[in-house]
Short mmCIF file of C-alpha atoms in Angstrom, two decimals:
data_model
loop_
_atom_site.label_atom_id
_atom_site.label_comp_id
_atom_site.label_asym_id
_atom_site.label_seq_id
_atom_site.Cartn_x
_atom_site.Cartn_y
_atom_site.Cartn_z
CA UNK A 1 -9.58 -0.28 17.28
CA UNK A 2 -10.40 -2.74 14.63
CA UNK A 3 -7.45 -4.06 12.81
CA UNK A 4 -6.11 -6.58 9.91
CA UNK A 5 -4.12 -9.38 11.39
CA UNK A 6 -1.48 -11.43 9.56
CA UNK A 7 0.19 -14.53 10.28
CA UNK A 8 2.71 -15.87 10.06
CA UNK A 9 4.91 -12.70 10.61
CA UNK A 10 7.94 -14.39 9.27
CA UNK A 11 8.24 -17.58 7.04
CA UNK A 12 11.39 -19.03 5.73
CA UNK A 13 10.95 -21.69 3.20
CA UNK A 14 12.76 -23.48 0.41
CA UNK A 15 12.49 -22.93 -3.14
CA UNK A 16 9.81 -24.98 -4.61
CA UNK A 17 7.74 -25.33 -1.50
CA UNK A 18 4.13 -24.10 -1.07
CA UNK A 19 3.35 -21.25 1.22
CA UNK A 20 0.02 -20.08 2.65
CA UNK A 21 0.00 -16.69 4.23
CA UNK A 22 -3.18 -15.77 5.97
CA UNK A 23 -4.96 -12.68 6.99
CA UNK A 24 -8.19 -11.72 9.07
CA UNK A 25 -9.58 -8.66 7.53
CA UNK A 26 -11.79 -5.91 9.59
CA UNK A 27 -14.99 -7.76 10.16
CA UNK A 28 -17.51 -5.22 8.58
CA UNK A 29 -15.09 -4.70 5.50
CA UNK A 30 -15.93 -5.89 1.92
CA UNK A 31 -13.06 -5.68 -0.35
CA UNK A 32 -9.86 -7.29 0.53
CA UNK A 33 -6.19 -6.95 -1.05
CA UNK A 34 -2.94 -8.72 -1.15
CA UNK A 35 0.07 -6.48 -1.96
CA UNK A 36 3.70 -7.25 -1.86
CA UNK A 37 6.79 -5.33 -1.45
CA UNK A 38 10.07 -6.50 -2.28
CA UNK A 39 12.85 -4.91 0.06
CA UNK A 40 13.58 -1.27 -0.92
CA UNK A 41 10.93 -1.28 -3.78
CA UNK A 42 7.43 -0.19 -3.98
CA UNK A 43 4.27 -1.65 -2.71
CA UNK A 44 2.81 -3.68 -5.62
CA UNK A 45 -0.96 -4.64 -6.09
CA UNK A 46 -1.38 -8.45 -6.40
CA UNK A 47 -4.97 -9.14 -6.36
CA UNK A 48 -8.39 -7.83 -4.98
CA UNK A 49 -11.24 -9.86 -3.84
CA UNK A 50 -14.99 -9.16 -3.24
CA UNK A 51 -18.02 -11.31 -2.75
CA UNK A 52 -16.03 -14.29 -2.37
CA UNK A 53 -14.42 -13.99 -5.78
CA UNK A 54 -11.11 -12.36 -7.39
CA UNK A 55 -12.21 -8.70 -8.67
CA UNK A 56 -9.03 -7.81 -9.97
CA UNK A 57 -5.55 -9.12 -10.56
CA UNK A 58 -2.05 -7.88 -11.63
CA UNK A 59 0.28 -9.40 -14.07
CA UNK A 60 2.30 -10.61 -11.13
CA UNK A 61 -0.55 -12.71 -10.00
CA UNK A 62 0.17 -15.82 -12.25
CA UNK A 63 -0.79 -19.15 -11.72
CA UNK A 64 1.41 -20.00 -8.91
CA UNK A 65 -0.67 -17.61 -6.84
CA UNK A 66 -4.15 -18.40 -5.49
CA UNK A 67 -6.58 -16.77 -2.99
CA UNK A 68 -9.49 -17.87 -0.91
CA UNK A 69 -11.64 -16.91 1.71
CA UNK A 70 -12.50 -20.52 2.92
CA UNK A 71 -14.72 -19.70 6.22
CA UNK A 72 -15.81 -15.98 5.72
CA UNK A 73 -13.22 -14.78 8.07
CA UNK A 74 -9.72 -15.89 7.19
CA UNK A 75 -8.21 -14.44 3.75
CA UNK A 76 -5.32 -16.45 2.27
CA UNK A 77 -2.70 -16.19 -0.22
CA UNK A 78 -1.11 -19.22 -1.52
CA UNK A 79 1.96 -19.49 -3.53
CA UNK A 80 2.09 -23.04 -4.90
CA UNK A 81 5.77 -23.44 -5.84
CA UNK A 82 7.94 -20.73 -4.42
CA UNK A 83 10.95 -18.94 -6.32
CA UNK A 84 13.70 -16.95 -5.01
CA UNK A 85 12.14 -13.64 -6.31
CA UNK A 86 8.88 -14.37 -4.20
CA UNK A 87 10.86 -13.01 -1.23
CA UNK A 88 9.15 -10.16 -0.05
CA UNK A 89 6.77 -8.53 2.68
CA UNK A 90 3.12 -9.50 1.86
CA UNK A 91 0.58 -7.09 2.87
CA UNK A 92 -3.08 -7.87 3.42
CA UNK A 93 -5.46 -4.99 3.24
CA UNK A 94 -9.23 -4.52 3.80
CA UNK A 95 -11.62 -1.64 2.81
CA UNK A 96 -14.93 -1.09 3.94
CA UNK A 97 -16.31 0.14 0.71
CA UNK A 98 -14.44 0.55 -2.69
CA UNK A 99 -14.16 3.97 -4.32
CA UNK A 100 -14.49 7.38 -3.16
CA UNK A 101 -12.20 8.35 0.05
CA UNK A 102 -12.12 4.67 1.23
CA UNK A 103 -9.14 3.94 3.37
CA UNK A 104 -7.17 0.82 2.96
CA UNK A 105 -6.36 -0.90 6.36
CA UNK A 106 -3.20 -2.84 6.17
CA UNK A 107 -1.86 -5.62 8.33
CA UNK A 108 1.54 -5.60 9.59
CA UNK A 109 2.65 -7.89 6.88
CA UNK A 110 4.20 -11.53 6.58
CA UNK A 111 7.68 -11.62 5.56
CA UNK A 112 8.69 -14.18 3.27
CA UNK A 113 12.08 -15.41 2.60
CA UNK A 114 12.64 -18.05 -0.21
CA UNK A 115 16.10 -19.82 -0.07
CA UNK B 1 5.37 5.94 -18.23
CA UNK B 2 4.88 4.82 -14.67
CA UNK B 3 1.47 4.91 -13.18
CA UNK B 4 2.56 6.81 -10.01
CA UNK B 5 5.70 8.63 -9.96
CA UNK B 6 7.44 10.19 -6.97
CA UNK B 7 10.88 11.46 -6.33
CA UNK B 8 12.48 9.00 -4.01
CA UNK B 9 14.52 11.12 -2.15
CA UNK B 10 15.76 11.05 0.53
CA UNK B 11 15.08 14.60 1.45
CA UNK B 12 17.06 15.30 4.54
CA UNK B 13 15.90 18.54 6.37
CA UNK B 14 16.48 19.96 9.76
CA UNK B 15 13.61 20.02 12.49
CA UNK B 16 11.29 22.86 12.06
CA UNK B 17 11.91 22.94 8.17
CA UNK B 18 9.15 22.99 5.82
CA UNK B 19 9.31 20.11 3.21
CA UNK B 20 7.20 19.54 0.07
CA UNK B 21 6.98 16.38 -2.00
CA UNK B 22 5.23 15.96 -5.27
CA UNK B 23 3.55 12.94 -7.20
CA UNK B 24 2.54 12.68 -10.85
CA UNK B 25 -0.01 10.08 -11.97
CA UNK B 26 -0.64 8.93 -15.54
CA UNK B 27 -4.40 7.94 -15.52
CA UNK B 28 -6.40 11.04 -16.24
CA UNK B 29 -9.32 9.06 -15.05
CA UNK B 30 -8.21 8.73 -11.84
CA UNK B 31 -10.78 9.30 -9.09
CA UNK B 32 -9.20 9.33 -5.53
CA UNK B 33 -5.85 10.32 -4.20
CA UNK B 34 -4.17 9.73 -0.76
CA UNK B 35 -1.05 10.24 1.22
CA UNK B 36 0.20 7.27 3.17
CA UNK B 37 3.19 7.17 5.49
CA UNK B 38 5.45 3.98 5.85
CA UNK B 39 7.85 3.52 8.69
CA UNK B 40 10.84 1.03 7.96
CA UNK B 41 9.72 -2.39 7.48
CA UNK B 42 6.26 -1.45 8.67
CA UNK B 43 2.88 -1.35 7.06
CA UNK B 44 1.68 1.53 5.12
CA UNK B 45 -0.89 4.01 7.03
CA UNK B 46 -3.16 6.32 5.67
CA UNK B 47 -1.77 9.98 6.49
CA UNK B 48 -4.36 11.78 4.75
CA UNK B 49 -6.71 11.88 1.67
CA UNK B 50 -6.40 14.50 -0.89
CA UNK B 51 -9.44 16.51 -2.03
CA UNK B 52 -9.88 18.62 -5.33
CA UNK B 53 -10.05 21.89 -3.17
CA UNK B 54 -7.00 20.86 -1.25
CA UNK B 55 -6.99 20.20 2.54
CA UNK B 56 -5.18 20.72 5.67
CA UNK B 57 -4.54 18.56 8.64
CA UNK B 58 -2.31 20.44 11.17
CA UNK B 59 1.19 20.69 9.78
CA UNK B 60 0.46 18.63 6.48
CA UNK B 61 -1.22 20.35 3.50
CA UNK B 62 -2.33 18.27 0.46
CA UNK B 63 -3.02 19.62 -2.97
CA UNK B 64 -4.26 18.31 -6.05
CA UNK B 65 -4.01 19.66 -9.69
CA UNK B 66 -6.26 17.71 -12.01
CA UNK B 67 -4.98 19.47 -15.27
CA UNK B 68 -1.46 18.68 -14.52
CA UNK B 69 -1.94 15.22 -13.03
CA UNK B 70 -0.02 16.18 -9.79
CA UNK B 71 -0.38 15.76 -6.15
CA UNK B 72 1.51 17.40 -3.41
CA UNK B 73 2.31 17.20 0.44
CA UNK B 74 3.58 20.02 2.36
CA UNK B 75 4.89 19.40 5.78
CA UNK B 76 5.53 22.34 7.93
CA UNK B 77 7.65 22.63 11.05
CA UNK B 78 9.28 19.17 10.54
CA UNK B 79 9.60 16.87 13.43
CA UNK B 80 11.98 14.11 13.88
CA UNK B 81 9.11 11.82 14.26
CA UNK B 82 7.91 12.68 10.64
CA UNK B 83 11.03 10.78 9.39
CA UNK B 84 9.53 7.91 7.22
CA UNK B 85 8.50 7.18 3.72
CA UNK B 86 5.74 9.24 2.00
CA UNK B 87 3.67 7.06 -0.53
CA UNK B 88 1.38 8.80 -3.23
CA UNK B 89 -1.71 6.53 -3.88
CA UNK B 90 -4.08 6.82 -6.73
CA UNK B 91 -7.19 5.05 -7.26
CA UNK B 92 -8.12 4.73 -11.13
CA UNK B 93 -11.33 3.79 -12.75
CA UNK B 94 -10.91 0.32 -11.42
CA UNK B 95 -10.64 1.77 -7.88
CA UNK B 96 -7.62 -0.26 -7.12
CA UNK B 97 -5.11 1.64 -5.15
CA UNK B 98 -1.93 2.25 -6.96
CA UNK B 99 1.24 3.23 -5.03
CA UNK B 100 4.29 5.30 -5.74
CA UNK B 101 7.58 4.37 -4.94
CA UNK B 102 7.64 6.70 -2.11
CA UNK B 103 9.66 9.67 -0.87
CA UNK B 104 12.02 9.17 1.98
CA UNK B 105 12.07 11.89 4.69
CA UNK B 106 14.86 12.21 7.22
CA UNK B 107 14.70 15.02 9.58
CA UNK B 108 17.57 15.64 11.77
CA UNK B 109 18.14 17.69 14.81
#
């Protein structure tokens, strides 16, 4: 069964460092998302990506964040200068087509710990 | 008002019980509705979509009330393996899936 894969599974970093989280979406999917979930809190939308550009982003997705799909396969989330409050689980998700009854397929997540 | 609201629980029920979860959403233009299941420290996984006419999948029944902007999930004959957090997900006009906080279910022997 096709799946979304994410690396690393866990990253520990110092405050102020840059972090890149990687995702390989399901190959025939067209829409890609990053969500985050702070421990004990809800799953929050960060950004959606379609046709090699951002289609929507939330208030959380400020200038510290960026996404790209450099090689048509990997979908990355970069946090330029991490803060303590960036500690969370980051989920990548992909969707074959947006709208309707489209199911989001999630990766297993990347746990980011900022010290 | 939060976009998608759920009672966080936890709901603590014995095996075999019937339990119901509710969810309300604020955007009347919302188009699609889902229930996802999330096990502890795992990724969310689709449990079922919610259709206007209501739908059933085995022990699980989902209902949608557009007039009241309300979605429900009913679980019959609860199993220990049903213990998880149940996430209500709504797609609005932008088709971005928005998650509720989730309702925690604990099924005990």
